[in-house]
Short mmCIF file of C-alpha atoms and ligand atoms in Angstrom, two decimals:
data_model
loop_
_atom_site.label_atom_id
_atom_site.label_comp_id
_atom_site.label_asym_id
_atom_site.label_seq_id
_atom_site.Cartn_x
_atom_site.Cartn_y
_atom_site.Cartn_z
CA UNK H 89 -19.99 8.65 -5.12
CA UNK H 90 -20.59 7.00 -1.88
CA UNK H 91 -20.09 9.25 1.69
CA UNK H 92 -17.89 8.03 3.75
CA UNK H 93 -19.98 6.60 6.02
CA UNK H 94 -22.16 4.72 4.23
CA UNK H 95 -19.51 2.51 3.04
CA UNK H 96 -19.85 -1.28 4.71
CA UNK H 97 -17.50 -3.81 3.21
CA UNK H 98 -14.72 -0.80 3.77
CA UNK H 99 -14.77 0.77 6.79
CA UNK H 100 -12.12 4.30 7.66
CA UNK H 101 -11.09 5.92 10.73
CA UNK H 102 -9.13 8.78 10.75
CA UNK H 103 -6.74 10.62 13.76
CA UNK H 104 -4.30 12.51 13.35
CA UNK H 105 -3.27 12.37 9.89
CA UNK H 106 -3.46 8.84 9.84
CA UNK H 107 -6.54 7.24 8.01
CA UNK H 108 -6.90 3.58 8.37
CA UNK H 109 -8.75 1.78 5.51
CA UNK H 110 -9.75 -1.52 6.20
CA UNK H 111 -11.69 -4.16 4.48
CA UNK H 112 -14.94 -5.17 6.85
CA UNK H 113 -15.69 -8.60 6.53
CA UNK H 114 -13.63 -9.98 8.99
CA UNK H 115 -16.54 -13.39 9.21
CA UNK H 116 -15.27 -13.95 5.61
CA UNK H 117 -11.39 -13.17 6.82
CA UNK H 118 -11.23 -10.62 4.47
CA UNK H 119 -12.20 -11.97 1.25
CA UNK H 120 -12.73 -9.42 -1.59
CA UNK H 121 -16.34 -9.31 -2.39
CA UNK H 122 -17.72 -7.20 -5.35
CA UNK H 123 -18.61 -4.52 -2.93
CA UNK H 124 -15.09 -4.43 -1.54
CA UNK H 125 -13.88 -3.71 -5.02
CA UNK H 126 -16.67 -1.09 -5.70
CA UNK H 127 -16.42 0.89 -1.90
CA UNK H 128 -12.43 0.79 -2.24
CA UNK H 129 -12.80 2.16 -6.13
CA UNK H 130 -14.77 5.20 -4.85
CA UNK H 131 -12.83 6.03 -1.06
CA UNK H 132 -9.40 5.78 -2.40
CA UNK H 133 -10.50 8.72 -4.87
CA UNK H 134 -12.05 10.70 -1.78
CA UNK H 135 -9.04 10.39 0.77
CA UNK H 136 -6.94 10.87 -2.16
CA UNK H 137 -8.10 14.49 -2.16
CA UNK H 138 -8.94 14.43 1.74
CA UNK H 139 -6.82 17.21 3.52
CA UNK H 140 -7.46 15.13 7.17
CA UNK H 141 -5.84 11.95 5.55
CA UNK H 142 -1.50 12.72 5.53
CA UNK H 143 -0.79 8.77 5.62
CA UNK H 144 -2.66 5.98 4.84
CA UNK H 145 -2.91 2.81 6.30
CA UNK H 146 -4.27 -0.23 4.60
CA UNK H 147 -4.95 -3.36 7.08
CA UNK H 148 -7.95 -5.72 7.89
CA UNK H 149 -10.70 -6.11 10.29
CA UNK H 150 -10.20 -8.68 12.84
CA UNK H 151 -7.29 -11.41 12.32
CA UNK H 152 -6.96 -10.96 8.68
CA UNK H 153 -5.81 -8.59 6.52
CA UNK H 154 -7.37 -10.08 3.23
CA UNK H 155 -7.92 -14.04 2.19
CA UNK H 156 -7.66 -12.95 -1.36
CA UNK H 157 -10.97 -12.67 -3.96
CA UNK H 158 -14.14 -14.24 -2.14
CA UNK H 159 -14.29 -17.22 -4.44
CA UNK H 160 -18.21 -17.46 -4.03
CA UNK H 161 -19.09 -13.87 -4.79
CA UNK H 162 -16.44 -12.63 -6.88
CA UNK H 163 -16.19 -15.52 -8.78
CA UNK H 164 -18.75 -17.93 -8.71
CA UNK H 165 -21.65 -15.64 -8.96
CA UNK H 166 -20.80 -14.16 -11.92
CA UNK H 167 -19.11 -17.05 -13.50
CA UNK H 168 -22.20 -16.53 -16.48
CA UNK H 169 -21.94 -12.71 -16.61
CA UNK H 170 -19.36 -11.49 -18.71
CA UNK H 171 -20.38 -7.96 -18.72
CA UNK H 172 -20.34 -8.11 -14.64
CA UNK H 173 -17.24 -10.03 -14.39
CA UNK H 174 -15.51 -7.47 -16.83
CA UNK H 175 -16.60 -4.30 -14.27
CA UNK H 176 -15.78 -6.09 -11.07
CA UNK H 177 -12.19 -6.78 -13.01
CA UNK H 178 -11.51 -3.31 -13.84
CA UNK H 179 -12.60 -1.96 -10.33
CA UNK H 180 -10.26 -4.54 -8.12
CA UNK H 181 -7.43 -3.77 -10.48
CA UNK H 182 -7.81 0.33 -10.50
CA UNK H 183 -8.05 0.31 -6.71
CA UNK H 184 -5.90 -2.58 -5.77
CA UNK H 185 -2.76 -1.68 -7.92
CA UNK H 186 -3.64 1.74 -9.95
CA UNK H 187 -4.94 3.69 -7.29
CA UNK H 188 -3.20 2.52 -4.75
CA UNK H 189 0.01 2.71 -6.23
CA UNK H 190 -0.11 6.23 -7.43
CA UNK H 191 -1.73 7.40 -4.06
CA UNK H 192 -0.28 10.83 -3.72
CA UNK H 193 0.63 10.13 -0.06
CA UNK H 194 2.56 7.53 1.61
CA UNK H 195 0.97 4.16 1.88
CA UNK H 196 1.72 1.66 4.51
CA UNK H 197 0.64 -1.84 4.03
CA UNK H 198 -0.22 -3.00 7.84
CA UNK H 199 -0.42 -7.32 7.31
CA UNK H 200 -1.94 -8.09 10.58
CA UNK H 201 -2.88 -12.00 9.85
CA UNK H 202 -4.40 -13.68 6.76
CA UNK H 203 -2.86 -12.25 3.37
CA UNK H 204 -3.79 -14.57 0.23
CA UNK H 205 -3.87 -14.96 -3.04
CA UNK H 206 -4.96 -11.33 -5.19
CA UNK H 207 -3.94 -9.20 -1.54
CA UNK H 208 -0.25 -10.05 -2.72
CA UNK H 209 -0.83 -7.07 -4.99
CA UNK H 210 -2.79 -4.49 -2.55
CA UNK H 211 0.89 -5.49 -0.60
CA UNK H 212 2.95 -4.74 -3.29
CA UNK H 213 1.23 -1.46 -4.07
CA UNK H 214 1.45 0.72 -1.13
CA UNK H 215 4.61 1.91 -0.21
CA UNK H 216 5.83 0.21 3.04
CA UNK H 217 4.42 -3.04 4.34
CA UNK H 218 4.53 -4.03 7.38
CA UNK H 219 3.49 -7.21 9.43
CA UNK H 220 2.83 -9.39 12.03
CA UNK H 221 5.10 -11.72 12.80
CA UNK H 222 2.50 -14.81 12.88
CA UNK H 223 1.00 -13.09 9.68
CA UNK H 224 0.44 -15.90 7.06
CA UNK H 225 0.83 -15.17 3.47
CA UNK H 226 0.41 -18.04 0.65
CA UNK H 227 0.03 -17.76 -2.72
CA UNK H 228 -2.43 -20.31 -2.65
CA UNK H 229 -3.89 -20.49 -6.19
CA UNK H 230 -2.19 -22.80 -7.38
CA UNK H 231 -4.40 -25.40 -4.70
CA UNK H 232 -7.68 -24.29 -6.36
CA UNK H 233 -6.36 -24.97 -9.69
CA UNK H 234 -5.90 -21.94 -11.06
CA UNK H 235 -3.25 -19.00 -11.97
CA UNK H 236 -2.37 -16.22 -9.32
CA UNK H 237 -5.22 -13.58 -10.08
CA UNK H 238 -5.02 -10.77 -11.39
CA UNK H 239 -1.44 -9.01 -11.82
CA UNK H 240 -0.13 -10.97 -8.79
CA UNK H 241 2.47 -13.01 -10.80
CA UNK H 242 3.48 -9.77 -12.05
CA UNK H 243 3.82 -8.34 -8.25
CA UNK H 244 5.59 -11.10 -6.97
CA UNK H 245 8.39 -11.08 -9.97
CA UNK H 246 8.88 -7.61 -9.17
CA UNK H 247 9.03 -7.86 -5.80
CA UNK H 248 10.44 -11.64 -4.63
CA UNK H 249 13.22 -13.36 -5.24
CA UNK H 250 12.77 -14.69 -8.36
CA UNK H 251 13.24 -18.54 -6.53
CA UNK H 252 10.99 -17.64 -4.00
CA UNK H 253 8.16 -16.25 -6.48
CA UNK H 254 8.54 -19.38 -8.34
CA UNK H 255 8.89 -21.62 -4.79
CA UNK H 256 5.69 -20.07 -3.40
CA UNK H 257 3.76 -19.97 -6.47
CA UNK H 258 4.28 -23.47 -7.31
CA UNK H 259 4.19 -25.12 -4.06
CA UNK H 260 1.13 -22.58 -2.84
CA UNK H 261 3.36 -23.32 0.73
CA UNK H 262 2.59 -20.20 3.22
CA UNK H 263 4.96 -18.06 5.13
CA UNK H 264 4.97 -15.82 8.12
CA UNK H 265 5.78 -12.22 9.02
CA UNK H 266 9.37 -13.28 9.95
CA UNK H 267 9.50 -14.98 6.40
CA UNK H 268 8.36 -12.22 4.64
CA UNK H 269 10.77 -9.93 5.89
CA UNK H 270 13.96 -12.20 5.04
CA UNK H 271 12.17 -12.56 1.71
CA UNK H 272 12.14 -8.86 1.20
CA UNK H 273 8.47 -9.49 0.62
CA UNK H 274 7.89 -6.72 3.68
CA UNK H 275 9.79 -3.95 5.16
CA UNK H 276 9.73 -5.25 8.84
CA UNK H 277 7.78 -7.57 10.86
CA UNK H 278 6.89 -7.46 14.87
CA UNK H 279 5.33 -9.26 17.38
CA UNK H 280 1.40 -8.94 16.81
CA UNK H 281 0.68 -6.77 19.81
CA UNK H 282 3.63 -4.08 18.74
CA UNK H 283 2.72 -3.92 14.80
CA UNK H 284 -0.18 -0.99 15.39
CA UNK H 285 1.87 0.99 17.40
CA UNK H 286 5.11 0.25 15.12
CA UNK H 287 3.17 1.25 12.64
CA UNK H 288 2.00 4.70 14.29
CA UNK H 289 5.49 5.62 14.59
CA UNK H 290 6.59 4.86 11.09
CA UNK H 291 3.57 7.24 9.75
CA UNK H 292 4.19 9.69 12.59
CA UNK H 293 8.46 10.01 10.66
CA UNK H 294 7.09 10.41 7.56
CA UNK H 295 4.50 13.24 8.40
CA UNK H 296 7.97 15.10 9.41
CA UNK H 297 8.52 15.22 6.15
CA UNK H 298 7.98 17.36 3.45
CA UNK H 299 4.33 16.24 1.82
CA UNK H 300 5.45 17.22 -1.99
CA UNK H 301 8.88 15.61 -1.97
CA UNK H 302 7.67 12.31 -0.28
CA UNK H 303 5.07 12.38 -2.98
CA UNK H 304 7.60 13.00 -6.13
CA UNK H 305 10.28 10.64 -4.12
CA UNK H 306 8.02 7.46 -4.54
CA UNK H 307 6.77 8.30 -7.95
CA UNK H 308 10.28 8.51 -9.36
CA UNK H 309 11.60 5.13 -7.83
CA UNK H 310 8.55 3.38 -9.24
CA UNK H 311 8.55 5.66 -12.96
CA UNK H 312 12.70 4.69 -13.12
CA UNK H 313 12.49 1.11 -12.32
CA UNK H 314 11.40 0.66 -16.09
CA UNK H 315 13.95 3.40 -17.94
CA UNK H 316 16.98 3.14 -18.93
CA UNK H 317 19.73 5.15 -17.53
CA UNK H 318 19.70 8.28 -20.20
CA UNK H 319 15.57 8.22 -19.47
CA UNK H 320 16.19 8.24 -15.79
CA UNK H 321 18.20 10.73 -15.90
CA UNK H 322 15.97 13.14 -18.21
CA UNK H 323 13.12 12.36 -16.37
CA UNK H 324 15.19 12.97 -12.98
CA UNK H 325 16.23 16.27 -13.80
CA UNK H 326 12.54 17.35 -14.84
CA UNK H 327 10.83 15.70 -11.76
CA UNK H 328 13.38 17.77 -9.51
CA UNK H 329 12.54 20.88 -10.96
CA UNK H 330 8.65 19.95 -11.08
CA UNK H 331 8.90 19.42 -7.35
CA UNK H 332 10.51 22.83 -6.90
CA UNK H 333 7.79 24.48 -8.76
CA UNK H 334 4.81 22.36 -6.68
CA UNK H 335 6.24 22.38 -3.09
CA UNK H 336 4.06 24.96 -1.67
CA UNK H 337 5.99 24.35 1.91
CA UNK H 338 9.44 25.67 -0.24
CA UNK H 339 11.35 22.90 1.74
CA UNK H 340 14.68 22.52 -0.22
CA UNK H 341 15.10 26.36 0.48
CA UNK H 342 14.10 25.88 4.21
CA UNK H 343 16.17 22.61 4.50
CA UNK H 344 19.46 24.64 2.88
CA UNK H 345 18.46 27.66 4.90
CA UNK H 346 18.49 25.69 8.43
CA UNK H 347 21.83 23.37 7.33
CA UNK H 348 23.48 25.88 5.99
CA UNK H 349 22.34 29.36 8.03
CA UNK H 350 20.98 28.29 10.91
CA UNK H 351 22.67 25.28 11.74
CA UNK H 352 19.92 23.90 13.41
CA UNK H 353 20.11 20.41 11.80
CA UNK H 354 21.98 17.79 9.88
CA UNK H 355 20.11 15.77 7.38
CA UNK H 356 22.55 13.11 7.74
CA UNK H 357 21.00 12.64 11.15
CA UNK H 358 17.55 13.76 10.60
CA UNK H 359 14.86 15.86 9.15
CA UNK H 360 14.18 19.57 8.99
CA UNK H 361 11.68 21.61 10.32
CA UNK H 362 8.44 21.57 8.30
CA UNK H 363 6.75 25.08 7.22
CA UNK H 364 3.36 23.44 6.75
CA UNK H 365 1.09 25.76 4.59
CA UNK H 366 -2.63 24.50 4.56
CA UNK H 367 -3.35 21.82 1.43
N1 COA E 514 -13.42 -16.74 -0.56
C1 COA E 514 -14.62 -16.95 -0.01
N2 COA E 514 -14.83 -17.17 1.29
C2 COA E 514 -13.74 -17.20 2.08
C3 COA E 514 -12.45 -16.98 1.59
C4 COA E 514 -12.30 -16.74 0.20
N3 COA E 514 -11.13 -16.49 -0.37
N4 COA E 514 -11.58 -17.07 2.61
C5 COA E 514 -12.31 -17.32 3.72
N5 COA E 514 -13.63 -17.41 3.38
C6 COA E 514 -14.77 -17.68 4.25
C7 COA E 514 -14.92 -19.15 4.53
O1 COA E 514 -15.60 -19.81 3.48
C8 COA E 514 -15.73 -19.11 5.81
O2 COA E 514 -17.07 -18.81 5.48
P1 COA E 514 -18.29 -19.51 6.28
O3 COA E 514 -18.16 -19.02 7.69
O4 COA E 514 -19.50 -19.02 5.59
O5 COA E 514 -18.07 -21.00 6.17
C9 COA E 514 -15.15 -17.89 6.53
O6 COA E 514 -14.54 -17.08 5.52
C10 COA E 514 -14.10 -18.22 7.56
O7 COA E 514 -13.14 -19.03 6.92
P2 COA E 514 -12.47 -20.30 7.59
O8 COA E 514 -11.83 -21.08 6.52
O9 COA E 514 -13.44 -21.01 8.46
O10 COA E 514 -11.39 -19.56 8.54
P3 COA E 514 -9.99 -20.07 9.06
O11 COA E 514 -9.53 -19.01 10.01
O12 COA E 514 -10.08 -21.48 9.55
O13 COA E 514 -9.01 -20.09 7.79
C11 COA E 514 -8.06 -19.13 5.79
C12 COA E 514 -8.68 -18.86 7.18
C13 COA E 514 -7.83 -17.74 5.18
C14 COA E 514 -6.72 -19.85 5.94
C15 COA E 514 -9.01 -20.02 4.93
O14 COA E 514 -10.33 -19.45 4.98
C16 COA E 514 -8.62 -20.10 3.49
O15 COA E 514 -7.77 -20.90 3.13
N6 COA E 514 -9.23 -19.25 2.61
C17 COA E 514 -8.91 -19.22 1.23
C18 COA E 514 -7.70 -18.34 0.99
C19 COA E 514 -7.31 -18.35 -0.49
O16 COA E 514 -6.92 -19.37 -1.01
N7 COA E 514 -7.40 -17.18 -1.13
C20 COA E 514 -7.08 -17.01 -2.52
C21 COA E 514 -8.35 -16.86 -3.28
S1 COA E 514 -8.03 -16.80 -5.02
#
């Protein structure tokens, strides 16, 4: 596996418990070359297991977060290479919706400008998105003649309205930030110059929080979304005992202990205080 810093068509900084992944081509707004694929594939599985990295940040070099799959080297060049175009497939998916979307710490989606096409579902995958308000999103497929990529009809159906999936899909129209967040397509969106700092504070709240239960929160609102009730509630009741028996900081004892004992906080209002023990 790749170092860290050898990576080029990714590039990471990390400060204080943030880590910011980008994708480095900002001449090429973003577009997902092969080696995006293959540097993302291999540094989601290090900062997966990185003890500096407590939130991650997706965005995009420059003015773009992503213009979708670079339609000259992802696709064209290996339009004759079915053995090629089968890896590259299976590396943008596992890193762009498996990895990402079972990241065991909270993901935050930062849109800062261009999002197109196959980034839908690197949007869809991390936890929170947020954007700029001039951010321009466009599922603009169907103007090259061809179906969303990928598992991006799939994201969008999940995610959209179903009219808008349909409206956006079909008419390959764009929207802004401002859209998005009506849609429901993004959390919130702010004025460009506000969205890093915005974004800062969002990962700064959920370092407050206990590491283990943010981690079992978001995998049992994406596990239930496809159970039935009974399964939901089986699987529930076993993921809140699993959580008890893997939260090394203890917090639902040290939450009850300073509600209840101390008194020294309401979790209607807020959070309590962490015990961090060392990953
Ligand atoms: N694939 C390959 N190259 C891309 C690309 C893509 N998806 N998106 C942008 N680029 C390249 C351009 O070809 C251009 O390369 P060049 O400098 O060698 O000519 C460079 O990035 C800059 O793009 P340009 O179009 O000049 O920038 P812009 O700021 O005027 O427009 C976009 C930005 C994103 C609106 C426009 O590039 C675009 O429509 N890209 C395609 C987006 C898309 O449909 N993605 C879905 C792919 S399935």
């Amino acid at each position: 596996m790749a170092a860290a810093e050898t990576y080029e068509a990714v590039h990471v900084e990390k400060e204080g418990g943030i880590t910011w992944l980008m994708i480095n081509r900002p001449d090429k707004r973003n577009a997902m070359s092969p080696q995006v694929h293959l540097e993302m594939d291999a540094v989601l599985d290090d900062l997966a297991v990185d003890s500096a990295t407590e939130i991650l940040v997706l965005t995009g070099a420059g003015n773009s977060f992503c213009a979708g799959q670079d339609s000259k080297l992802y696709f064209r060049a290996n339009a004759g290479d079915p053995a090629a175009r089968h890896k590259l497939r299976r590396a943008s998916n596992n890193w762009r919706w498996q990895k990402l979307s079972t990241f065991p710490k909270p993901t935050i989606a930062m849109v800062n400008g261009y999002c197109f096409g196959g980034a839908f579902t690197q949007v869809t995958a991390c936890d929170i998105a947020l954007a700029a308000d001039d951010a321009m999103f466009g599922l603009s497929e169907v103007n090259w003649g061809i179906l969303p990529g990928g598992i991006v009809p799939w994201n969008v159906a999940q995610t959209m309205n179903y009219r808008d999936a349909l409206h956006y899909a079909m008419t390959g129209d764009s929207f802004d930030g401002k859209q998005a967040q009506q849609m429901g397509f993004v959390d919130f969106s702010y004025p460009k110059e506000k969205l890093r700092e915005e974004t800062i504070k969002l990962a700064k709240k959920l370092m407050e929080k206990s590491p283990a239960t943010l981690c079992f929160t978001k995998e049992a609102i994406r596990a239930v979304r496809f159970m039935n009730e009974p399964q939901a509630a089986d699987y529930l009741a076993a993921k809140s005992d699993a959580l008890r028996f893997n939260d090394k900081e203890h917090s639902r004892e040290e939450g009850m202990k300073q509600f209840l004992d101390e008194k020294s906080y309401r979790p209607g209002y807020g959070h309590f205080k962490r015990k961090r023990v060392s990953a």
